[in-house]
Coordinates of C-alpha atoms in Angstrom, one line a residue:
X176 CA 3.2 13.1 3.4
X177 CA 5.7 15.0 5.7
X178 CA 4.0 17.9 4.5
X179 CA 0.8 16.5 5.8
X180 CA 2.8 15.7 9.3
X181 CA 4.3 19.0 10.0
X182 CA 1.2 21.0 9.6
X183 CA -0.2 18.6 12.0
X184 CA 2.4 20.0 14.4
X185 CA 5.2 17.3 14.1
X186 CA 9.2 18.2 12.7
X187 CA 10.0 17.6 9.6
X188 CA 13.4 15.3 11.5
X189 CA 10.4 12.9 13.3
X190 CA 8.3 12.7 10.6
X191 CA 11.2 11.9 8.2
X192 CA 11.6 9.5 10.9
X193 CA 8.5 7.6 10.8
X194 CA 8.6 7.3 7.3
X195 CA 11.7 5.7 7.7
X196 CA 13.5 8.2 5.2
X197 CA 16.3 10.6 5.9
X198 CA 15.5 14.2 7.0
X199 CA 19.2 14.8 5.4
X200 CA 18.0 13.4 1.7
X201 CA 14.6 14.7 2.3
X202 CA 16.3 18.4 2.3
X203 CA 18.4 17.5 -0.8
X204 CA 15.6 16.3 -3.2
X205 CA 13.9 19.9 -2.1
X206 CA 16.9 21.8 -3.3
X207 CA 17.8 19.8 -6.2
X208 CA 17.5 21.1 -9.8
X209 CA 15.1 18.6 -11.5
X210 CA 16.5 16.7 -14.1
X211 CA 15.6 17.2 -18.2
X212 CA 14.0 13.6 -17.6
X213 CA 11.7 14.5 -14.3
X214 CA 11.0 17.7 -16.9
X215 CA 9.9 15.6 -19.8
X216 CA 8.4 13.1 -17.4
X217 CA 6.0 15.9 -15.4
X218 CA 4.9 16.6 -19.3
X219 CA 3.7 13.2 -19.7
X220 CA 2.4 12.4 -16.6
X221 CA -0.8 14.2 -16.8
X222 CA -1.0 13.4 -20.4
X223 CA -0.9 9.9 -19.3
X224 CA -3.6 9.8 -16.5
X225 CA -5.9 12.0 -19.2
X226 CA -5.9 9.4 -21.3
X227 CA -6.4 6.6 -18.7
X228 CA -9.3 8.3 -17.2
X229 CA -10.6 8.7 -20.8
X230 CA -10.8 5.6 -21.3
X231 CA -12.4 4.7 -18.0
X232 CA -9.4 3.0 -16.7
X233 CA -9.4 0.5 -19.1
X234 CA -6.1 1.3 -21.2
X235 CA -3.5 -0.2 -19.9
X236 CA 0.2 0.4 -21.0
X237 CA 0.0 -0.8 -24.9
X238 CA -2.9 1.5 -25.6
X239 CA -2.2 4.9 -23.8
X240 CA 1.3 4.4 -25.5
X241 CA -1.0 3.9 -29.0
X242 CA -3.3 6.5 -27.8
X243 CA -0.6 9.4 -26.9
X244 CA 1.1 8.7 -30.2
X245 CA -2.4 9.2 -32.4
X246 CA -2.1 12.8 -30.4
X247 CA 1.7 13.3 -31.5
X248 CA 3.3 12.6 -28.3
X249 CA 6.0 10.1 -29.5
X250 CA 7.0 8.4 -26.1
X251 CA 8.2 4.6 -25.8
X252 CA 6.4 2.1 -24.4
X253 CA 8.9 1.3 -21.6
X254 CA 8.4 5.0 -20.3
X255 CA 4.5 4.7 -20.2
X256 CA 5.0 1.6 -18.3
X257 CA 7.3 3.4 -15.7
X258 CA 5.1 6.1 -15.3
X259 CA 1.9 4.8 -15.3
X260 CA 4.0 2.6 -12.1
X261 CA 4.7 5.5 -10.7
X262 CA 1.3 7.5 -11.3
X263 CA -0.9 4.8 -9.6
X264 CA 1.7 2.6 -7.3
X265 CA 0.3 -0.1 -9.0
X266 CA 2.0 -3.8 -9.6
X267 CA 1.4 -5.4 -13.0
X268 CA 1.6 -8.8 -13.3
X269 CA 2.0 -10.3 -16.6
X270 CA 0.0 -13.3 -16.9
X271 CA -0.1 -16.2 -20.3
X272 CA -4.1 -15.1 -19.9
X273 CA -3.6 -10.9 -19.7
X274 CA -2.0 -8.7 -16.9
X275 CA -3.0 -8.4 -13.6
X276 CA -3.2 -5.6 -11.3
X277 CA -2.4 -5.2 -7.7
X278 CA -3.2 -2.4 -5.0
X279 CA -1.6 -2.8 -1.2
X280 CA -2.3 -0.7 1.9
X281 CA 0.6 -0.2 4.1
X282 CA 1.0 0.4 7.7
X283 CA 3.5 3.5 7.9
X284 CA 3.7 2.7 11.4
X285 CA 4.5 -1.2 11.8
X286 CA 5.4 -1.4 7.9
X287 CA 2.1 -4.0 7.8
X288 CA 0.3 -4.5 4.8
X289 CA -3.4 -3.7 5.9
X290 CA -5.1 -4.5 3.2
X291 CA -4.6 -5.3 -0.8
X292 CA -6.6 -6.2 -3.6
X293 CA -5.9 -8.0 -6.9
X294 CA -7.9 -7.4 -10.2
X295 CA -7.6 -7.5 -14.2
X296 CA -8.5 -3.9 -14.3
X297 CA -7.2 -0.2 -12.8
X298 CA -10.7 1.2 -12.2
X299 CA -11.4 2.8 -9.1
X300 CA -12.9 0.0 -7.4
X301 CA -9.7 -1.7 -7.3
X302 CA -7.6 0.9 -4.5
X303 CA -11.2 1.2 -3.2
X304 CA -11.6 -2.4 -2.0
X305 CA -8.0 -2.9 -0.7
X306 CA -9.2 0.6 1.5
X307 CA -12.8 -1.6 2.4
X308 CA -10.4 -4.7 3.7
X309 CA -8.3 -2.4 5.3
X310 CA -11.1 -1.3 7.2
X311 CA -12.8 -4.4 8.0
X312 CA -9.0 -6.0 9.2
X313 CA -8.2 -3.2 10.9
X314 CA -11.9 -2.5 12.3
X315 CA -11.0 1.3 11.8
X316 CA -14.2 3.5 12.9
X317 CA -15.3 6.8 12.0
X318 CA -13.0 9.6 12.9
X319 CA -10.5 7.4 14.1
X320 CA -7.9 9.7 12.5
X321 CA -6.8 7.8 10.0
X322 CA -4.7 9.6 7.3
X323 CA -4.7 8.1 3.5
X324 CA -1.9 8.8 1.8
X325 CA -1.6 8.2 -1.9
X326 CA -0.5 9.5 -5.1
X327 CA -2.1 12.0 -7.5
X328 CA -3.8 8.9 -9.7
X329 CA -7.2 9.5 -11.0
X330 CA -8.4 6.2 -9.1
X331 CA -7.4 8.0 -6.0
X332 CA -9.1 11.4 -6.6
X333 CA -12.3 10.1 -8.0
X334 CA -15.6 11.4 -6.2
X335 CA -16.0 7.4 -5.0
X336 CA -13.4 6.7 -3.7
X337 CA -12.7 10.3 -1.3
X338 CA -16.4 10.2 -1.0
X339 CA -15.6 6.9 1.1
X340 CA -13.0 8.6 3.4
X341 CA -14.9 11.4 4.0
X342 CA -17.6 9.0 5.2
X343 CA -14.9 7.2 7.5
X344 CA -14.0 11.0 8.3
X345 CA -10.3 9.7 7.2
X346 CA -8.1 13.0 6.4
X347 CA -6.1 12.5 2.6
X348 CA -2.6 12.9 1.8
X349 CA -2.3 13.4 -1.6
X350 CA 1.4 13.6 -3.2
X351 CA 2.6 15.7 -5.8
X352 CA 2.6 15.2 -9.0
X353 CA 5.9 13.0 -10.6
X354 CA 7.4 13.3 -7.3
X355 CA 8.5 10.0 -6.2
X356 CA 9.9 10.9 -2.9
X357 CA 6.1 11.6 -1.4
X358 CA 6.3 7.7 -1.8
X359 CA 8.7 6.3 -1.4
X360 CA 7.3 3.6 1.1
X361 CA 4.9 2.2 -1.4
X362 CA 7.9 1.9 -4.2
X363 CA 9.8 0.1 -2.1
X364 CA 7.1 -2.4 -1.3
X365 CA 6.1 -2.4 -4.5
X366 CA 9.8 -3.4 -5.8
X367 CA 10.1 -5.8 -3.1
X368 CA 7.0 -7.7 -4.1
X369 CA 8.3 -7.6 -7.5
X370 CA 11.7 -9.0 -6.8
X371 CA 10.6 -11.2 -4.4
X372 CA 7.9 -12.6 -5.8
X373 CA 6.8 -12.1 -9.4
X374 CA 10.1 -11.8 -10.8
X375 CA 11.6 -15.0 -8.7
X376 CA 8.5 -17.4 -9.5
X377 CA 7.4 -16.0 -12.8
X378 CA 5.9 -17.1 -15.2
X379 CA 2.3 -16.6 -14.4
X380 CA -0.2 -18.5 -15.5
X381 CA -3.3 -16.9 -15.0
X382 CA -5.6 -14.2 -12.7
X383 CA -5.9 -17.6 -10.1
X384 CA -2.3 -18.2 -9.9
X385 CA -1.1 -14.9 -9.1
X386 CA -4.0 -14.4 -7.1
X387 CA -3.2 -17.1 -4.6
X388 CA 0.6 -16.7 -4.7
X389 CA -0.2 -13.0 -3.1
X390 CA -2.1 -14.1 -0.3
X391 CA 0.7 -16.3 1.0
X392 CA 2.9 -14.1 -0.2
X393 CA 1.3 -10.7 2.3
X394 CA 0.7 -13.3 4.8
X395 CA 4.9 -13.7 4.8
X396 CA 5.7 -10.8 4.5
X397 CA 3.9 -9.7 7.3
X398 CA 4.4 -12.6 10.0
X399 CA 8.0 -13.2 8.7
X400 CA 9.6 -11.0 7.0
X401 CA 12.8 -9.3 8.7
X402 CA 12.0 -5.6 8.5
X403 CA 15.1 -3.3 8.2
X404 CA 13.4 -0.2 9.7
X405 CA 12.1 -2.2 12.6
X406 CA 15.2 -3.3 13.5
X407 CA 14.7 -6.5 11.8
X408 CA 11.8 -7.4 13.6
X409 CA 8.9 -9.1 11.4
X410 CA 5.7 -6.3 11.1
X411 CA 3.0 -8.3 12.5
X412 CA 5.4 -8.9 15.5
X413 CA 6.5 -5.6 15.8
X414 CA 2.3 -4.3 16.1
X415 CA 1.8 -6.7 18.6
X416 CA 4.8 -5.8 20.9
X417 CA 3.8 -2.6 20.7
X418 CA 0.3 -3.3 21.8
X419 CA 1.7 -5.2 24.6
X420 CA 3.7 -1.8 26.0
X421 CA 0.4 -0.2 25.4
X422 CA -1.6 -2.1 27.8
X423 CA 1.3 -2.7 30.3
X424 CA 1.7 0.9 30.4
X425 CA 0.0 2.5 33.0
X426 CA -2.6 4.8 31.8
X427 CA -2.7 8.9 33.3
X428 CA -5.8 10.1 35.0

């Protein structure tokens, strides 16, 4: 994503900056030898999403672990569940009926969720309908410039779903491959909804149950929550002041 920014002409320093991450760490993780677990990690990352599109997107953590072991890749079950986290910045939910799987769209400029979408499966349709509410909420139209940016997971790269931005005309970011840092803001949302939410009023009963806690969960976080890089002003709060400048802002001829 700050790749994406400074071609567009922007510093590496004010894009770091609008991503809310520091230009000093940013410079760091550049320079820094990987580790021998990134190493084995980038190994089993493609394995992993090979095996997932395989299957259509059905296989969720149990079988690719099941399904990479009947090829000889010995890897624990904990590790495909981390990566497969990482791969598709995906939430699971574990449910008494099965798990349940959640996409968000974040605002990298007010920090608002735009749009998310809740499902049993990881097909593509999932990140592609959080994209179609973000659209509708946001009423974005063609060549608006939006920029998508996501990870490297086959949902995101399937011909359906950047057929869809290329209608919009919407330009995609794509990260790299097991590199965590191209995003980050999606981690840390993801880990927030997970502490502050799944984790805190777990166990879940079913699809329904988690279903409805989200929406009044995103409906929080967004009116309510105190947001650290906003200088503890509440997202939906922080777009609206901002759209208030906007219109009492002389425009130039």
């Amino acid at each position: 994503m700050i790749e994406l920014l400074r071609d567009k002409g922007l510093g590496v320093g004010f894009a770091c900056r609008v991503l809310g991450l520091s230009e000093s760490a940013y410079y760091a993780r550049k320079k820094r030898p990987k580790s021998a677990r990134r190493l084995r990690d980038e190994q089993l990352m493609p394995l992993i999403e090979q095996v997932h599109a395989d299957s259509g997107g059905t296989y969720g953590v149990r079988r690719i672990t099941r399904a990479l072991r009947r090829k000889g890749v010995h890897v624990a079950r904990c590790t495909v569940e981390r990566l497969m986290a990482e791969l598709a910045l995906v939430a699971y939910v574990r449910t008494w009926s099965g798990w349940v799987y959640v996409r968000f769209v974040l605002d990298v400029f007010s920090r608002t969720i735009a749009g998310w979408q809740v499902a049993n499966h990881m097909r593509t349709e999932l990140p592609l309908e959080a994209l179609e509410m973000t659209l509708w909420r946001r009423r974005i139209k063609k060549d608006s410039g939006l920029v998508r940016h996501s990870d490297r997971g086959s949902q995101y790269v399937s011909s359906r779903y950047t057929g869809r931005l290329a209608e919009i005309g919407a330009a995609a970011s794509v990260g790299s491959v097991a590199d965590s840092y191209d995003n980050a803001m999606a981690e840390a949302l993801n880990g927030t909804f997970r502490a502050g939410l799944i984790e805190m009023q777990g166990p879940w009963r079913d699809f329904d149950q988690v279903e409805r806690a989200i929406f009044q969960w995103v409906t929080w976080y967004n009116e309510e929550r105190l947001h650290s890089a906003l200088d503890y002003v509440p997202p939906a709060e922080y777009e609206r002041d901002w759209w208030r400048q906007q219109q009492a802002t002389p425009q130039s001829a």
